[in-house]
Tab-separated table of N, CA and C in Angstrom:
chain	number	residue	atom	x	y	z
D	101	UNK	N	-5.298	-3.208	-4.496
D	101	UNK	CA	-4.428	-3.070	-3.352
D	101	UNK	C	-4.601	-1.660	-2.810
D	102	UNK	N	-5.171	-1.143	-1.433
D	102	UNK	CA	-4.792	-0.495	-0.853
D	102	UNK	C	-4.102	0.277	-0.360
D	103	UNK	N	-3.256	-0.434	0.112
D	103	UNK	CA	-1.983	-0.285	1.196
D	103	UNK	C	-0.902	0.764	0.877
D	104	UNK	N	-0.761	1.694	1.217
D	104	UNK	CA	-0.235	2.593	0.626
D	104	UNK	C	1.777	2.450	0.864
D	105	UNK	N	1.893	1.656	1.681
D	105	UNK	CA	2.940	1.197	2.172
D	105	UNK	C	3.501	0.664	1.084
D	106	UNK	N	2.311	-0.794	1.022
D	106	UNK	CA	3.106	-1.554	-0.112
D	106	UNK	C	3.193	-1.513	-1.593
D	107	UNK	N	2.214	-0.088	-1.709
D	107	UNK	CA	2.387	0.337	-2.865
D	107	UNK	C	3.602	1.485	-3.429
D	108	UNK	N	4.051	2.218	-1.901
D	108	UNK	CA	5.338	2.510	-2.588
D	108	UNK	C	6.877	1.358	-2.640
D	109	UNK	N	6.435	0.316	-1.962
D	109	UNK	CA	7.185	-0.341	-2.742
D	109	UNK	C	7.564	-1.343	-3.598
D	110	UNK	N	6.699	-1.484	-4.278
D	110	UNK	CA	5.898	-2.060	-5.688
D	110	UNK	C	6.324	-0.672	-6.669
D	111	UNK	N	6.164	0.382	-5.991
D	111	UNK	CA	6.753	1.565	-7.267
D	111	UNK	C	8.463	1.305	-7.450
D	112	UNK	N	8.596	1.485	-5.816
D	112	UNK	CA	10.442	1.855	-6.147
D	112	UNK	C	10.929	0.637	-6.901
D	113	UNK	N	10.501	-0.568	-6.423
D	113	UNK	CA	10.751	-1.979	-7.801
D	113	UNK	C	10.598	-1.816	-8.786
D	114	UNK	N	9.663	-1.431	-9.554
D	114	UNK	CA	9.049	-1.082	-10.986
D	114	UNK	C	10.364	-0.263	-11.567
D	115	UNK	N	10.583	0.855	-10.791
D	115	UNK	CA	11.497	1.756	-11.366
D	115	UNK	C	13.357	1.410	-11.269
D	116	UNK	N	13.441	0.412	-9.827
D	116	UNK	CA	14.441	-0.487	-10.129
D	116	UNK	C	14.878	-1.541	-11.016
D	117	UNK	N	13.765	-1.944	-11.569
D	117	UNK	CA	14.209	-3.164	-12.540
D	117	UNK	C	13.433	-2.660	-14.036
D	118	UNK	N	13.044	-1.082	-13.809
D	118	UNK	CA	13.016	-0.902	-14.997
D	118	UNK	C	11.582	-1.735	-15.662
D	119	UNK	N	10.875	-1.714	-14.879
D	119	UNK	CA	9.496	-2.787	-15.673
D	119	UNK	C	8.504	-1.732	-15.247
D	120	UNK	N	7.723	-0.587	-16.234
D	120	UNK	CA	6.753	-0.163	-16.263
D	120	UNK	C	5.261	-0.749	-15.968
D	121	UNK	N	4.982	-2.173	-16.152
D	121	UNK	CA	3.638	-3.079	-15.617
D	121	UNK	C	3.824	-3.084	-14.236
D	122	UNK	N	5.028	-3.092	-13.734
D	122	UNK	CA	4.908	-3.627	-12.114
D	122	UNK	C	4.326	-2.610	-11.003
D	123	UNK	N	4.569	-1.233	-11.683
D	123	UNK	CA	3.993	0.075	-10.679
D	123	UNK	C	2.660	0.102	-10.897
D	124	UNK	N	2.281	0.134	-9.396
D	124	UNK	CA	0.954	0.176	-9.213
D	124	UNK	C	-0.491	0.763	-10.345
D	125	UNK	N	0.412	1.893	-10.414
D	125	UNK	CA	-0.201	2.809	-11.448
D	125	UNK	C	-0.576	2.222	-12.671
D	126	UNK	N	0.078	1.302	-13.137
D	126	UNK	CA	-0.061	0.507	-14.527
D	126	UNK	C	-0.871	-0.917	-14.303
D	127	UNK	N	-1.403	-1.382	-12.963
D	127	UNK	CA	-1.693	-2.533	-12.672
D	127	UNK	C	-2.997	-2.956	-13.385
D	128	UNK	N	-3.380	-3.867	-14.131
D	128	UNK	CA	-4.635	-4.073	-14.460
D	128	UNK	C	-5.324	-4.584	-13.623
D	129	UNK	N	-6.314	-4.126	-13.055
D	129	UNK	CA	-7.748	-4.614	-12.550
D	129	UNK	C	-8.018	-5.954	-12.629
D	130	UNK	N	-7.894	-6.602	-11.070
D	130	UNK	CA	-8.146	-7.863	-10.838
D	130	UNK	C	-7.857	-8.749	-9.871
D	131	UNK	N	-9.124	-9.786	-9.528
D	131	UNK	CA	-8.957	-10.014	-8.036
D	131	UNK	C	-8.463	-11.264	-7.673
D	132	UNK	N	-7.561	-11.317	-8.791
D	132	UNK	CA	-7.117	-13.171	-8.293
D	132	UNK	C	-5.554	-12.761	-8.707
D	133	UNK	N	-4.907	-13.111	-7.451
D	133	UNK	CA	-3.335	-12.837	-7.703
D	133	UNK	C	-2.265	-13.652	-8.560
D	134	UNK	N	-3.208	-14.800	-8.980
D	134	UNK	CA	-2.513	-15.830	-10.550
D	134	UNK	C	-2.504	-14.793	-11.432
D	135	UNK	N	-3.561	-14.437	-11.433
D	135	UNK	CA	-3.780	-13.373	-13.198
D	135	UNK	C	-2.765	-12.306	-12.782
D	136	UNK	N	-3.123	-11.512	-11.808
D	136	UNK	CA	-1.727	-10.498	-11.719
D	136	UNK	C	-0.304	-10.866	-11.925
D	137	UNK	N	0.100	-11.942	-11.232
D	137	UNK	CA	1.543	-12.647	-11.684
D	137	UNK	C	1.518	-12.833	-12.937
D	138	UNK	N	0.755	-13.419	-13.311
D	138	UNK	CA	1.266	-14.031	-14.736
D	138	UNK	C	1.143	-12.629	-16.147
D	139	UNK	N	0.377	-11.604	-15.442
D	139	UNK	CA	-0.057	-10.488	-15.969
D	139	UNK	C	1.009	-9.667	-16.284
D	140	UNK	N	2.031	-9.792	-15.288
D	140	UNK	CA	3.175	-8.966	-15.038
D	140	UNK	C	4.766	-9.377	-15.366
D	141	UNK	N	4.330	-10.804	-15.869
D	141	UNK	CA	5.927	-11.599	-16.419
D	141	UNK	C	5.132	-11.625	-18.307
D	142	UNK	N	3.532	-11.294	-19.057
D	142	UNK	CA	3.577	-11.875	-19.929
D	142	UNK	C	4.225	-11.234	-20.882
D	143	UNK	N	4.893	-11.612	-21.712
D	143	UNK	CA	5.547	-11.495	-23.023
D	143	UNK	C	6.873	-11.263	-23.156
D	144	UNK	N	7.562	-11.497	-21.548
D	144	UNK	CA	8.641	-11.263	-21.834
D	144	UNK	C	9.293	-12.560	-22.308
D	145	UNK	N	11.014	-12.146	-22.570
D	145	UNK	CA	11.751	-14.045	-22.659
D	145	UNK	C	12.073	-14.543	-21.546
D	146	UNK	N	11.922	-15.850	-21.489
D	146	UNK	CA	12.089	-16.915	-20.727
D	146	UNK	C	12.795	-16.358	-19.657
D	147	UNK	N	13.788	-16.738	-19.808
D	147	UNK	CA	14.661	-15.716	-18.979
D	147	UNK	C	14.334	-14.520	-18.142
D	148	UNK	N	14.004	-13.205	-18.873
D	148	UNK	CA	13.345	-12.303	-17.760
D	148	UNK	C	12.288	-12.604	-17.326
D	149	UNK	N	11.441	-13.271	-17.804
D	149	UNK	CA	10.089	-13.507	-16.860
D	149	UNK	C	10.280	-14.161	-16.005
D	150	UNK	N	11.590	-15.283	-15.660
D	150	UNK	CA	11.692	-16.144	-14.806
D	150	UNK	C	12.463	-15.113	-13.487
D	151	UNK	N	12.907	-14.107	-13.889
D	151	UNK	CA	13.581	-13.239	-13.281
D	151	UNK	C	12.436	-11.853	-12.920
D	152	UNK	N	11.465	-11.272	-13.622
D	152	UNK	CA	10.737	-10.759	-13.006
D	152	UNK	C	9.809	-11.369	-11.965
D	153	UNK	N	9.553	-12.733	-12.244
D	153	UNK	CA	8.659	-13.675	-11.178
D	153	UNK	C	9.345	-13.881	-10.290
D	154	UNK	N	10.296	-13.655	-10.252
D	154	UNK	CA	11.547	-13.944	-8.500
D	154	UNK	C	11.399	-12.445	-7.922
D	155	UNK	N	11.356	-11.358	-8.623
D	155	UNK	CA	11.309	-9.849	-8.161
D	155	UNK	C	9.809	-9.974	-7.434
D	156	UNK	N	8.871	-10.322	-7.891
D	156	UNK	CA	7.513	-10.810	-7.746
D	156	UNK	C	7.664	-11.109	-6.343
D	157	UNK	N	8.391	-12.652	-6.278
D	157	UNK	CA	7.965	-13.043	-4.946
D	157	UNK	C	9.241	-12.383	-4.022
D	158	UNK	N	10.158	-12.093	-4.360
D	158	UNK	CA	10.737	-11.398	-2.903
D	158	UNK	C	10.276	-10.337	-2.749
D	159	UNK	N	9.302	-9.185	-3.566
D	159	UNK	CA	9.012	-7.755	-3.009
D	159	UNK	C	7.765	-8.556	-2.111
D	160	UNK	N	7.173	-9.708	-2.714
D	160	UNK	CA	5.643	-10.523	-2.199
D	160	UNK	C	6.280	-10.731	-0.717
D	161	UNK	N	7.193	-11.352	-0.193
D	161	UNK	CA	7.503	-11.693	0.824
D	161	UNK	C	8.134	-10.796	1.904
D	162	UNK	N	8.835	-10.158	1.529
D	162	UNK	CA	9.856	-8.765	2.157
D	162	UNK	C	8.285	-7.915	2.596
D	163	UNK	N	7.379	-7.578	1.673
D	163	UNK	CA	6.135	-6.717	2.289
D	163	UNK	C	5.203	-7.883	3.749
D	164	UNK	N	5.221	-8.703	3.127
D	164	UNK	CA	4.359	-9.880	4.018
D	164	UNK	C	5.441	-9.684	5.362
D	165	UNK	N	6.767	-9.740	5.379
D	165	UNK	CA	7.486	-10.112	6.285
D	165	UNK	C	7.056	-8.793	7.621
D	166	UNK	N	7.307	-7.846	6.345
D	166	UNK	CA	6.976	-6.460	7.344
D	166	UNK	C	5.472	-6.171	7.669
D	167	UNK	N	4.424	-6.672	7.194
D	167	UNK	CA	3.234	-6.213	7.575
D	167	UNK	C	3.287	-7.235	8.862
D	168	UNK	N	3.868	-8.731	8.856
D	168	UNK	CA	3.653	-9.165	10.379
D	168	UNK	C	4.673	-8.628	11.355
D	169	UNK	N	5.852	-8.080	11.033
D	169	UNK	CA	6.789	-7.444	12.269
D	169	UNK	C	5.713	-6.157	12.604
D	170	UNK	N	4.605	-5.674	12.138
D	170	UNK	CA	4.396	-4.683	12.111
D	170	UNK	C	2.826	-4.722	13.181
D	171	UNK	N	2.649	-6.000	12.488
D	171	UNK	CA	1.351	-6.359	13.325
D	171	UNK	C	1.401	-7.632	15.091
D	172	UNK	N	2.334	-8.541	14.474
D	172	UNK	CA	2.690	-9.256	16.120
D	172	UNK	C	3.912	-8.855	16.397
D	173	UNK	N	4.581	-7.815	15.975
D	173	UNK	CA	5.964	-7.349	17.005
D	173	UNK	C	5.934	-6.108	17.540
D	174	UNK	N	4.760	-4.923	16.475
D	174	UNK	CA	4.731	-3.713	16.886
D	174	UNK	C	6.096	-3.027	16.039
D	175	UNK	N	6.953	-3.145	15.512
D	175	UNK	CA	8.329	-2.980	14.734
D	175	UNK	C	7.854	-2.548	13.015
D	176	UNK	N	8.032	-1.507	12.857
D	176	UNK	CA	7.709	-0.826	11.666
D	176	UNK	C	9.221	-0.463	11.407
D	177	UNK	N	9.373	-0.895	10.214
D	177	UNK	CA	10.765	-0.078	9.029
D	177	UNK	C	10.117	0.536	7.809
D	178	UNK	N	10.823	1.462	7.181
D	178	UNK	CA	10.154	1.806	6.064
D	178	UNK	C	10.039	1.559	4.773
D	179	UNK	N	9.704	2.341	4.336
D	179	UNK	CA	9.512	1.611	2.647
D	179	UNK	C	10.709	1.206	2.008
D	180	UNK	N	11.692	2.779	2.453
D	180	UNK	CA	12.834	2.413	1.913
D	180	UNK	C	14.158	1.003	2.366
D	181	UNK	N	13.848	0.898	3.565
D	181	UNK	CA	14.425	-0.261	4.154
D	181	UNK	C	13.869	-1.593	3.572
D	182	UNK	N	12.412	-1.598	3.901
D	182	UNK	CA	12.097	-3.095	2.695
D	182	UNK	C	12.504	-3.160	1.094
D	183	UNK	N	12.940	-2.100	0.692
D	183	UNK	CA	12.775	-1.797	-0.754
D	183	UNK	C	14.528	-2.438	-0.991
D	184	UNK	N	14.976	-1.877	0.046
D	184	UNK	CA	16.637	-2.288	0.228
D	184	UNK	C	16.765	-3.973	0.971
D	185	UNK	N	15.984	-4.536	1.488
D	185	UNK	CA	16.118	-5.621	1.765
D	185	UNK	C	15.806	-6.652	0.572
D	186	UNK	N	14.734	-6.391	-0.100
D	186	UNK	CA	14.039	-7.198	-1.397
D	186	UNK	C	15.416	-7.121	-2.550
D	187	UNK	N	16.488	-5.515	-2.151
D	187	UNK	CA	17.578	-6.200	-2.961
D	187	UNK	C	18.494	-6.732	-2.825
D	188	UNK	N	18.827	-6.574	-1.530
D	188	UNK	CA	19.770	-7.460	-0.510
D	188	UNK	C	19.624	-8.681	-1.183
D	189	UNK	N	17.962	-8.930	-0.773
D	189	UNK	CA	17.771	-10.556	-0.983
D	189	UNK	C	17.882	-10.973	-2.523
D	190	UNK	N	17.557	-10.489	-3.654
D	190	UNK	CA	17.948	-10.662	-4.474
D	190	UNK	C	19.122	-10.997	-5.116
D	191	UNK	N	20.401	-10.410	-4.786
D	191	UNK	CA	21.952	-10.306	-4.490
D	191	UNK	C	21.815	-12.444	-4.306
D	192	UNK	N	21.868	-12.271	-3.032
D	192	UNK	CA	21.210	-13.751	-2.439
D	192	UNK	C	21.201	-14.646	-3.426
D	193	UNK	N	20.022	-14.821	-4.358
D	193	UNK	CA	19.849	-15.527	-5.024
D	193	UNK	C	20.463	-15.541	-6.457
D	194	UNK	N	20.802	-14.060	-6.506
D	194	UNK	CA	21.605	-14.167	-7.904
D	194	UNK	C	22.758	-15.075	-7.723
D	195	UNK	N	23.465	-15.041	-6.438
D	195	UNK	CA	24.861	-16.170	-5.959
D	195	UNK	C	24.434	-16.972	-6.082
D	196	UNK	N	22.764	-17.769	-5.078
D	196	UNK	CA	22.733	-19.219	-5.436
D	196	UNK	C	22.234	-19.490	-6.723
D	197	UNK	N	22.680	-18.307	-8.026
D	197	UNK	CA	22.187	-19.130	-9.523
D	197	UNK	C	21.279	-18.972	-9.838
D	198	UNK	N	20.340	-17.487	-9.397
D	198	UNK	CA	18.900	-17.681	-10.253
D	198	UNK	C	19.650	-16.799	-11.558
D	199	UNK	N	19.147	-17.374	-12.434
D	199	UNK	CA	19.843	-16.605	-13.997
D	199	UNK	C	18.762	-15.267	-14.403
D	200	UNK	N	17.904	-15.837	-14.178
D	200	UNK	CA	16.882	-14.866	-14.557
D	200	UNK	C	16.551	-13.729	-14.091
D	201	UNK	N	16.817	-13.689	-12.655
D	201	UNK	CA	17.223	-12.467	-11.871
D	201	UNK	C	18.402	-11.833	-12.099
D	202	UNK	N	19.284	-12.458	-12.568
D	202	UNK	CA	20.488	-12.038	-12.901
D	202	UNK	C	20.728	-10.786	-14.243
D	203	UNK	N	19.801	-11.951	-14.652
D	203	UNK	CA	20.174	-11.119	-16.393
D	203	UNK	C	19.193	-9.899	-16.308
D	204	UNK	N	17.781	-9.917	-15.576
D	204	UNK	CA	16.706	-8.808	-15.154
D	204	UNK	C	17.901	-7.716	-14.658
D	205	UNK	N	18.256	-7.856	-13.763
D	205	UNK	CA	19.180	-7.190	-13.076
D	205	UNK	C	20.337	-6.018	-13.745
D	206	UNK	N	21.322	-7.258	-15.093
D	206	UNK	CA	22.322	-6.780	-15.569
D	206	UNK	C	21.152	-5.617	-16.744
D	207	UNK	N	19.940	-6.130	-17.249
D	207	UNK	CA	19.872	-5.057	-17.924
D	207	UNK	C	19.369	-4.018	-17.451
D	208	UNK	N	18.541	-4.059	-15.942
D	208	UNK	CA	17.628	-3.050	-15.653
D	208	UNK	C	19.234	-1.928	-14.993
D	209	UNK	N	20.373	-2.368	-14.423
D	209	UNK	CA	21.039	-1.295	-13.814
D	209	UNK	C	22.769	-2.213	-14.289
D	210	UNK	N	23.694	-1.442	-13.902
D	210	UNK	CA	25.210	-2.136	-14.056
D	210	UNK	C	24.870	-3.720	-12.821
D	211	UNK	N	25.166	-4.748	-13.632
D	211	UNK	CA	24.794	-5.702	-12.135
D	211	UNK	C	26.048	-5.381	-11.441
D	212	UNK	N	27.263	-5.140	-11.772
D	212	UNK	CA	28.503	-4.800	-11.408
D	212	UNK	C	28.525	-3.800	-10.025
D	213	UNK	N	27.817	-2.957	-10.442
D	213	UNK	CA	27.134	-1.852	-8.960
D	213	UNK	C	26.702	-2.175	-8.249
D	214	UNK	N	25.700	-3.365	-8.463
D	214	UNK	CA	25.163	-4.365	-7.242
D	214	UNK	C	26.409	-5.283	-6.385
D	215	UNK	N	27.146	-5.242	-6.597
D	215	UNK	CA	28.239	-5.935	-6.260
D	215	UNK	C	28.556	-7.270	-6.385
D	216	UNK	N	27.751	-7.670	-7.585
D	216	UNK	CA	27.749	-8.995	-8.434
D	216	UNK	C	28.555	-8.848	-9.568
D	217	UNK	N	29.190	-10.066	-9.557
D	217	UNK	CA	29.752	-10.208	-10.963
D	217	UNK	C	28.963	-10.237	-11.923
D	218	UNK	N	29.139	-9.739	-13.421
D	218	UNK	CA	28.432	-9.951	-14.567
D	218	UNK	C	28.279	-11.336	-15.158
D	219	UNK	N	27.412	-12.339	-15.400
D	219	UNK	CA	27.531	-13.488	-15.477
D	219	UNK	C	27.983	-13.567	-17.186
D	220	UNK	N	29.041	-14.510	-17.134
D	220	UNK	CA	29.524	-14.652	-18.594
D	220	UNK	C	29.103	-14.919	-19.636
């Protein structure tokens, strides 16, 4: 990856959820984006990997979203604004019940600070 954009925010994630593999810097070498996913959830439990693979695809989508506002709208935000939307959206899904994001969440920071309840 290139992109220097979307590599700082692939860092500020890494250091938000607390997962040292996910920053760029630690990425292993390789050109098929299965092996990287699966590269970057292996060995954890069930649970967090199902919850780092949701961090996966909303930083995957939140960057995609902004490289096309950026390319057919002309509309650039910054790193830090996508970095804050990918947790917005996360929030999101922790309500509609992803557990795995949830529990990623409660251990990487207070989920309580996020303005989620702690799931019981």
């Amino acid at each position: 990856m290139e992109c220097n954009f979307s590599l700082q925010v692939w860092d500020r994630v890494a250091t938000w959820i607390r997962e040292p593999l996910m920053a760029p810097a630690n990425w292993r070498t390789t050109h098929e984006l299965r092996l990287w996913y699966l590269d970057l959830s292996r060995g954890a439990s069930p649970l967090r990997r199902e919850g780092v693979r949701s961090v996966i695809m909303l930083a995957s989508w939140e960057i995609w979203k902004e490289r096309n506002n950026r390319v057919f709208n002309r509309k650039y935000t910054s790193c830090v604004q996508v970095f804050r939307a990918i947790q917005e959206e996360a929030l999101v899904w922790i309500r509609a019940g992803n557990k795995g994001l949830a529990e990623l969440l409660q251990m990487a920071t207070s989920v309580s600070s996020l303005g989620v309840p702690a799931a019981p």
